[in-house]
Amino acid sequence: MRVCDSPRRPTAKAAATIAAAVTLAITLGGCGSGDDSEAKAQDSKPPTASVTASVTDSPGQAQDNQCGGKSTDPDAALTRSSDIDIDAPVERVWDVHTDVVKWKEWQDAVLTIERLDSGAFSGTSRFRWTTPVPKSQFAPADTLTITSSVQHVESGSCVIWEGPAKGKAITIDKGTHLWVFTETGKGTHVHTQESWDAPLLDSLRGADRDAVADMLGGGLDVWLKELKAKAEGPAS
């Protein structure tokens, strides 16, 4: 997990808020931009397609940005969206993504993960996972525990889950995460979007909000790139 430093410097009052917001994109193991050493490290990874991403005040721009009529919260303090094309059948991508107990095998930022229910992944599935918050200029090192509850699932097509994220000094009341999978002529298009609700996030304005958006920039992108690498790789 690597947190991107923003060229904008938020105020001390917003520090804990920024650290919390950054970590909710669980795979901040890489960023959309960086120095030469980071670029060389990325070159050593499996080839990936380009990722289209944006930080907005509303959910992503995908045509299908719902799952069973459910979506992220357009009124949330922060939202995030990203897309990628994967050269693999939608069934393969879906199986990799929803086999949550194996996330740790291909996502560097997942420390632990466990299913809280049994049986096939379904609309009532729940899982608990942890991700590190490294020490930074904004906050001391911490570990977030995230409990995700699936709200709706359509096999091979979409899934949406939500839940809180809690650390020793950081709490996000609710994060909502939507995933939409679309079969294409060359493989699978994946759209994902998130929203975060917390009083501290609501307080962000101006440069502080922009700084959080900048720091969130690589999170979902890296998750999608790691999903792509796993789905396009050999089946385990």
Tab-separated table of N, CA, C and O in Angstrom, residues 56-59 71-79 194-198 201-202 209:
chain	number	residue	atom	x	y	z
A	56	THR	N	-15.515	12.832	-8.593
A	56	THR	CA	-16.607	13.736	-8.906
A	56	THR	C	-17.497	13.958	-7.707
A	56	THR	O	-17.334	13.342	-6.661
A	57	ASP	N	-18.487	14.804	-7.871
A	57	ASP	CA	-19.476	15.029	-6.828
A	57	ASP	C	-20.680	14.114	-7.007
A	57	ASP	O	-21.668	14.220	-6.294
A	58	SER	N	-20.629	13.235	-7.981
A	58	SER	CA	-21.730	12.317	-8.239
A	58	SER	C	-21.155	11.006	-8.715
A	58	SER	O	-19.983	10.927	-9.066
A	59	PRO	N	-21.959	9.909	-8.742
A	59	PRO	CA	-21.449	8.624	-9.177
A	59	PRO	C	-20.882	8.682	-10.585
A	59	PRO	O	-21.080	9.637	-11.333
A	71	SER	N	-27.370	1.959	-5.919
A	71	SER	CA	-26.154	2.594	-6.401
A	71	SER	C	-25.451	3.281	-5.241
A	71	SER	O	-25.890	3.210	-4.092
A	72	THR	N	-24.349	3.933	-5.537
A	72	THR	CA	-23.658	4.716	-4.531
A	72	THR	C	-24.470	5.965	-4.203
A	72	THR	O	-25.419	6.308	-4.909
A	73	ASP	N	-24.088	6.629	-3.147
A	73	ASP	CA	-24.851	7.777	-2.654
A	73	ASP	C	-24.423	9.057	-3.369
A	73	ASP	O	-23.310	9.534	-3.163
A	74	PRO	N	-25.295	9.643	-4.196
A	74	PRO	CA	-24.907	10.865	-4.911
A	74	PRO	C	-24.718	12.061	-3.994
A	74	PRO	O	-24.105	13.058	-4.379
A	75	ASP	N	-25.234	11.964	-2.770
A	75	ASP	CA	-25.109	13.062	-1.816
A	75	ASP	C	-23.989	12.848	-0.812
A	75	ASP	O	-23.837	13.616	0.142
A	76	ALA	N	-23.193	11.783	-1.012
A	76	ALA	CA	-22.098	11.498	-0.087
A	76	ALA	C	-21.028	12.570	-0.168
A	76	ALA	O	-20.924	13.307	-1.157
A	77	ALA	N	-20.218	12.646	0.873
A	77	ALA	CA	-19.160	13.654	0.921
A	77	ALA	C	-18.179	13.502	-0.230
A	77	ALA	O	-17.725	14.480	-0.816
A	78	LEU	N	-17.843	12.273	-0.565
A	78	LEU	CA	-16.911	12.014	-1.663
A	78	LEU	C	-17.391	10.818	-2.466
A	78	LEU	O	-17.934	9.860	-1.906
A	79	THR	N	-17.177	10.854	-3.774
A	79	THR	CA	-17.448	9.711	-4.637
A	79	THR	C	-16.237	9.478	-5.529
A	79	THR	O	-15.403	10.360	-5.726
A	194	GLU	N	-17.504	4.307	-5.960
A	194	GLU	CA	-17.627	4.281	-4.509
A	194	GLU	C	-18.135	5.615	-3.986
A	194	GLU	O	-17.940	6.661	-4.617
A	195	SER	N	-18.739	5.571	-2.821
A	195	SER	CA	-19.073	6.798	-2.096
A	195	SER	C	-18.740	6.582	-0.636
A	195	SER	O	-18.780	5.459	-0.139
A	196	TRP	N	-18.385	7.676	0.060
A	196	TRP	CA	-18.002	7.622	1.462
A	196	TRP	C	-18.804	8.618	2.275
A	196	TRP	O	-18.915	9.791	1.889
A	197	ASP	N	-19.328	8.179	3.392
A	197	ASP	CA	-20.105	9.035	4.287
A	197	ASP	C	-19.450	9.088	5.664
A	197	ASP	O	-19.205	8.041	6.273
A	198	ALA	N	-19.175	10.286	6.132
A	198	ALA	CA	-18.641	10.501	7.476
A	198	ALA	C	-18.682	11.998	7.763
A	198	ALA	O	-18.451	12.811	6.867
A	201	LEU	N	-15.645	13.936	6.607
A	201	LEU	CA	-15.569	14.156	5.172
A	201	LEU	C	-16.490	15.290	4.744
A	201	LEU	O	-16.171	16.056	3.833
A	202	ASP	N	-17.640	15.393	5.408
A	202	ASP	CA	-18.577	16.465	5.084
A	202	ASP	C	-17.971	17.842	5.313
A	202	ASP	O	-18.403	18.832	4.717
A	209	ARG	N	-10.539	19.526	0.132
A	209	ARG	CA	-11.278	18.536	-0.649
A	209	ARG	C	-10.473	18.119	-1.879
A	209	ARG	O	-10.408	16.935	-2.226
